[in-house]
Amino acid sequence: MVCTMAFLRALLSTARIVRNSPVLSAGLSADDAVLLDAPDERLSPALVAAALGDYEPAAKLLAGTRDSADWENRDRYLGRLVVFARNRDGWLVDWLAAAPRDPDALLVKAELSVRRAWESPARAERLREVGPLITAAADADPRDPVPWRLALDHARGTHAGHTAFESLWEQAVRRSAHHYGCHVAALRYLSAAWYGSHRECFDFAEQAAADALPDSLVQALPVRAAFDLLLDTQAAGRTTSVLEERIDAAADLAIRLSAAYRPGDPWPAEVRNLLAYVLLARGRWAEALHQFNLIGLHATSFPWSSVSEDALGRFLDARDGARLQVASLTPLRDRAGHGRPRGHYA
């Protein structure tokens, strides 16, 4: 009887998947249309020009963010330009030769140097060598919090103590009290993998989210803390019940944050990707599938690159897994017997 019931459940599950999958797929972008870390309309021309050896569009883009104190986009564009420069930096070399004191060129140089130092087996030593480059970028424009985000990352890699880190943190938030990148850097320092614990991460993230401006990405810090915890417990082959309520509360907060942005918006795309991962890990399939609908074309390297060398493939597999899970759990007919699946996706 047990075997028969299991067989019947499997048949029902398969029937539900076949019946409901087309309906659930309707709101998802086609696999071949999804792009990994797609640049927005402001960044794209700068990357194209850099590929041709022309630094001026990148210089204009970063100068514009500095002039308007658009620190969030400044940090985001900086990261994408540096990723490009890691393999093709001729345009940056030319930029520095033409304007060796340009605050934007100095910032790109500092960030690129730090990333390369992180990849070295002698990480701490190499990072100490590039410290003056961060200082030069910070001095070039004392208003800019982004060099201080870089200084926080640098401090983590050079094994700076809590007192030194707190001093850098004070300088960062003095320039921008709610800067997302600086908060992420602090969260990494406090992580169990570095100089803190999962509880310290949650404490910091939850307080920062409570103090954040409306619709600020800082409200996603708790879900980043949840991701770190889930990654740690999964790698160790164990589960934890102590912080489960905080994980779900973090996901709930990130769901509300995600709802404040339009579907397909590239700005919250990384937060939505992260949220989808956490929801899947918690077995919240329908909510994860809804986030994949909101993500649209904008898959991001983080968090998928943390669990796979093929970030885009992992994203697509996770999205398909969510769809199949929801399809298998959606009844074949609604209560009226009209043959339509019930629930959010009916």
XYZ file of C-alpha atoms in Angstrom:
346
model
C 0.000 0.000 0.000
C 2.835 2.411 0.851
C 4.491 1.777 -2.496
C 1.160 2.198 -4.311
C 0.482 5.541 -2.619
C 3.967 6.781 -3.428
C 3.455 5.762 -7.055
C 0.119 7.579 -7.199
C 1.634 10.736 -5.708
C 4.391 10.625 -8.323
C 1.811 10.281 -11.097
C -0.196 13.218 -9.770
C 2.928 15.333 -9.464
C 3.917 14.571 -13.056
C 0.406 15.359 -14.281
C 0.454 18.691 -12.460
C 3.825 19.600 -13.966
C 2.614 18.797 -17.482
C -0.653 20.697 -16.959
C 0.667 23.774 -15.167
C 4.180 24.355 -16.566
C 3.071 26.213 -19.726
C 0.987 28.638 -17.650
C 3.837 29.285 -15.219
C 6.374 29.739 -18.028
C 4.318 32.498 -19.641
C 5.697 35.233 -17.382
C 9.344 34.189 -17.679
C 11.842 35.465 -20.241
C 13.145 32.915 -22.715
C 16.418 31.288 -21.650
C 18.356 32.671 -24.619
C 17.084 36.197 -23.891
C 18.444 36.309 -20.329
C 21.674 38.287 -19.955
C 24.253 38.030 -17.186
C 25.180 41.398 -15.647
C 23.722 43.333 -18.554
C 24.850 46.994 -18.501
C 22.265 49.757 -18.437
C 21.898 52.424 -21.091
C 24.446 54.716 -19.387
C 27.149 52.129 -18.828
C 26.879 50.281 -22.117
C 28.390 53.030 -24.333
C 31.301 53.421 -21.907
C 32.106 49.711 -22.079
C 31.861 49.665 -25.873
C 34.184 52.653 -26.115
C 36.657 51.107 -23.656
C 36.743 47.975 -25.816
C 37.832 50.254 -28.664
C 40.486 51.903 -26.484
C 38.567 55.120 -25.834
C 38.375 56.144 -22.164
C 36.436 59.394 -22.575
C 32.879 57.948 -22.235
C 33.912 56.144 -19.027
C 35.512 59.331 -17.731
C 32.389 61.336 -18.536
C 30.143 58.722 -16.899
C 32.065 58.643 -13.615
C 32.535 62.413 -13.563
C 28.776 62.789 -13.903
C 28.117 60.565 -10.903
C 30.629 62.541 -8.855
C 29.243 65.922 -9.877
C 25.697 64.831 -8.951
C 26.804 62.953 -5.810
C 25.193 59.825 -7.271
C 27.346 57.591 -5.112
C 25.328 54.415 -5.537
C 25.562 54.397 -9.321
C 29.169 55.580 -9.094
C 30.092 52.488 -7.106
C 28.097 50.206 -9.387
C 29.600 51.612 -12.589
C 33.065 51.514 -11.076
C 32.727 47.800 -10.368
C 31.674 47.003 -13.933
C 34.433 49.117 -15.472
C 37.026 47.441 -13.273
C 35.805 43.963 -14.210
C 36.356 44.946 -17.839
C 39.766 46.498 -17.108
C 41.085 43.335 -15.450
C 41.668 41.849 -18.898
C 41.737 44.956 -21.089
C 43.211 47.985 -19.343
C 44.807 49.882 -22.219
C 42.086 52.514 -22.083
C 42.794 53.052 -18.366
C 46.538 53.347 -18.979
C 45.837 56.034 -21.586
C 43.418 57.813 -19.239
C 45.950 57.956 -16.411
C 48.647 59.175 -18.790
C 46.380 61.982 -20.009
C 44.992 62.927 -16.568
C 47.164 61.452 -13.779
C 45.307 63.374 -11.043
C 41.770 62.767 -12.270
C 39.729 61.561 -9.236
C 37.798 59.111 -11.376
C 40.862 57.610 -13.049
C 42.557 57.296 -9.657
C 39.507 55.503 -8.268
C 39.435 52.993 -11.128
C 43.180 52.416 -10.716
C 42.806 51.838 -6.972
C 39.879 49.445 -7.332
C 41.624 47.481 -10.090
C 44.810 47.226 -8.013
C 42.905 45.988 -4.982
C 41.065 43.329 -6.994
C 44.303 42.082 -8.507
C 45.922 41.981 -5.073
C 43.026 39.894 -3.739
C 43.810 37.262 -6.381
C 47.444 36.964 -5.274
C 48.607 34.111 -3.000
C 50.347 36.857 -1.001
C 47.086 38.766 -0.635
C 47.751 40.702 2.578
C 51.215 41.808 1.470
C 50.028 42.877 -1.969
C 47.095 44.743 -0.486
C 49.363 46.698 1.837
C 51.397 47.764 -1.191
C 48.342 49.263 -2.906
C 47.140 51.112 0.191
C 48.577 54.461 -1.023
C 46.452 54.210 -4.176
C 43.291 54.128 -2.055
C 44.524 57.129 -0.082
C 45.194 59.022 -3.328
C 41.669 58.276 -4.592
C 40.130 59.387 -1.290
C 42.160 62.606 -1.216
C 41.236 63.426 -4.814
C 37.623 64.109 -3.793
C 37.010 64.232 -0.032
C 33.217 64.042 -0.540
C 33.290 60.634 -2.213
C 32.382 57.605 -0.020
C 33.395 55.052 -2.665
C 37.148 55.118 -1.875
C 36.161 54.454 1.728
C 34.158 51.408 0.645
C 37.345 50.300 -1.051
C 39.298 51.038 2.144
C 36.890 48.827 4.110
C 37.464 45.937 1.687
C 41.191 46.585 1.889
C 41.106 46.513 5.688
C 39.379 43.134 5.666
C 42.065 41.678 3.434
C 44.947 43.105 5.478
C 43.563 41.699 8.751
C 42.828 45.106 10.258
C 41.476 44.953 13.797
C 38.035 46.120 14.848
C 39.275 49.508 16.051
C 40.941 50.311 12.735
C 37.907 49.092 10.821
C 35.522 51.190 12.927
C 37.626 54.263 12.190
C 37.310 53.661 8.449
C 33.597 52.977 8.832
C 33.133 56.328 10.567
C 34.813 58.087 7.639
C 32.627 56.215 5.148
C 29.261 56.933 6.758
C 30.249 60.555 7.403
C 30.285 60.962 3.631
C 27.158 58.921 2.922
C 25.235 57.514 5.857
C 23.240 55.025 3.784
C 25.733 54.001 1.107
C 24.919 50.417 0.110
C 28.433 49.402 -0.905
C 29.958 50.543 2.376
C 27.318 48.619 4.304
C 28.028 45.476 2.279
C 31.751 45.878 2.979
C 31.043 46.136 6.709
C 28.780 43.096 6.572
C 31.547 41.073 4.920
C 33.998 42.093 7.634
C 31.528 40.945 10.287
C 30.812 37.629 8.562
C 31.640 34.287 10.121
C 34.129 33.720 7.303
C 36.178 36.732 8.459
C 36.081 38.530 11.807
C 32.580 38.064 13.156
C 29.727 35.591 13.335
C 26.355 34.973 11.768
C 24.650 36.596 14.745
C 26.816 39.713 14.454
C 25.973 39.873 10.749
C 22.253 39.688 11.407
C 22.445 42.223 14.231
C 24.281 44.728 12.045
C 22.148 44.069 8.953
C 18.822 44.303 10.755
C 19.733 47.549 12.510
C 21.042 49.082 9.279
C 17.861 48.050 7.449
C 15.712 49.567 10.201
C 17.612 52.860 9.877
C 17.612 52.865 6.064
C 15.789 55.305 3.839
C 12.553 54.120 2.189
C 13.207 51.740 -0.729
C 16.972 51.817 -0.057
C 18.902 48.703 -1.038
C 20.365 48.766 2.480
C 17.111 47.053 3.441
C 18.476 44.002 1.597
C 21.375 43.601 4.036
C 19.530 41.032 6.185
C 18.928 38.807 3.164
C 22.674 38.984 2.425
C 23.305 37.833 6.001
C 20.789 35.041 5.406
C 22.599 34.006 2.232
C 25.937 33.773 4.043
C 24.377 31.619 6.746
C 22.680 29.322 4.225
C 25.876 28.960 2.214
C 27.842 28.135 5.339
C 25.388 25.559 6.660
C 24.962 23.912 3.255
C 28.734 23.621 2.798
C 29.077 22.080 6.239
C 26.354 19.555 5.504
C 24.231 20.590 8.434
C 21.127 22.667 9.031
C 20.335 25.205 11.699
C 17.069 26.088 13.377
C 18.437 28.846 15.603
C 18.336 31.579 12.972
C 15.554 30.294 10.703
C 13.117 32.957 11.851
C 15.649 35.671 11.052
C 16.247 34.187 7.603
C 12.538 34.232 6.802
C 12.131 37.743 8.231
C 15.033 38.892 6.048
C 13.363 37.360 3.001
C 10.038 39.004 3.868
C 11.723 42.404 4.135
C 13.496 41.907 0.801
C 10.183 40.909 -0.821
C 8.671 44.219 0.285
C 11.735 46.062 -1.018
C 11.547 44.270 -4.363
C 7.872 45.219 -4.695
C 8.845 48.903 -4.576
C 10.594 48.617 -7.957
C 9.115 47.959 -11.374
C 9.447 44.522 -12.995
C 12.623 44.180 -15.040
C 14.332 47.134 -13.342
C 18.129 46.551 -13.515
C 18.819 48.539 -10.334
C 17.407 45.996 -7.817
C 18.318 43.014 -10.039
C 21.106 41.721 -7.795
C 18.886 41.961 -4.724
C 16.128 40.067 -6.534
C 18.585 37.372 -7.663
C 19.829 37.028 -4.099
C 16.297 36.938 -2.742
C 15.307 34.228 -5.220
C 18.223 32.094 -4.031
C 17.251 32.465 -0.378
C 13.578 31.746 -1.077
C 14.521 28.589 -2.976
C 16.745 27.463 -0.119
C 13.793 27.927 2.236
C 11.426 25.989 -0.028
C 9.305 29.059 -0.754
C 8.838 28.085 -4.376
C 5.965 30.332 -5.471
C 7.587 33.428 -3.972
C 10.896 32.554 -5.642
C 9.167 32.111 -8.991
C 7.544 35.524 -8.583
C 10.993 37.079 -8.080
C 12.231 35.360 -11.242
C 9.319 36.992 -13.064
C 10.328 40.381 -11.661
C 13.995 39.805 -12.566
C 13.109 39.356 -16.211
C 16.250 39.480 -18.363
C 18.603 40.604 -15.594
C 20.485 37.642 -14.161
C 23.443 38.719 -12.000
C 26.695 36.931 -11.211
C 26.059 37.247 -7.487
C 24.860 35.042 -5.872
C 24.987 32.289 -8.511
C 28.761 32.488 -9.025
C 29.131 31.663 -5.326
C 27.680 28.196 -5.928
C 28.663 27.467 -9.535
C 31.322 28.352 -12.083
C 28.506 28.792 -14.601
C 26.508 31.604 -13.008
C 24.046 32.011 -15.874
C 23.466 28.274 -16.144
C 22.887 28.065 -12.398
C 20.387 30.942 -12.594
C 18.445 29.259 -15.396
C 18.455 25.905 -13.590
C 17.207 27.538 -10.387
C 14.463 29.372 -12.256
C 13.360 26.184 -13.984
C 13.459 24.310 -10.694
C 11.177 26.890 -9.085
C 8.739 26.651 -11.971
C 8.597 22.848 -11.802
C 8.158 22.866 -8.031
C 5.246 25.295 -8.249
C 3.717 23.312 -11.120
C 3.931 20.067 -9.154
C 2.183 21.633 -6.148
C -0.592 23.425 -8.046
C -3.855 21.404 -8.133
C -5.031 20.184 -11.512
C -8.424 21.872 -11.089
C -9.807 24.727 -9.069
C -12.732 24.262 -6.740
C -15.206 25.167 -9.445
C -13.783 22.385 -11.601
C -12.876 24.611 -14.527
C -9.475 23.042 -15.004
C -7.406 26.139 -14.155
C -4.597 26.077 -11.573
C -5.335 28.060 -8.440
C -3.202 30.470 -6.490
C -1.022 33.418 -7.333
C -0.213 32.182 -10.838
C -3.744 31.113 -11.816
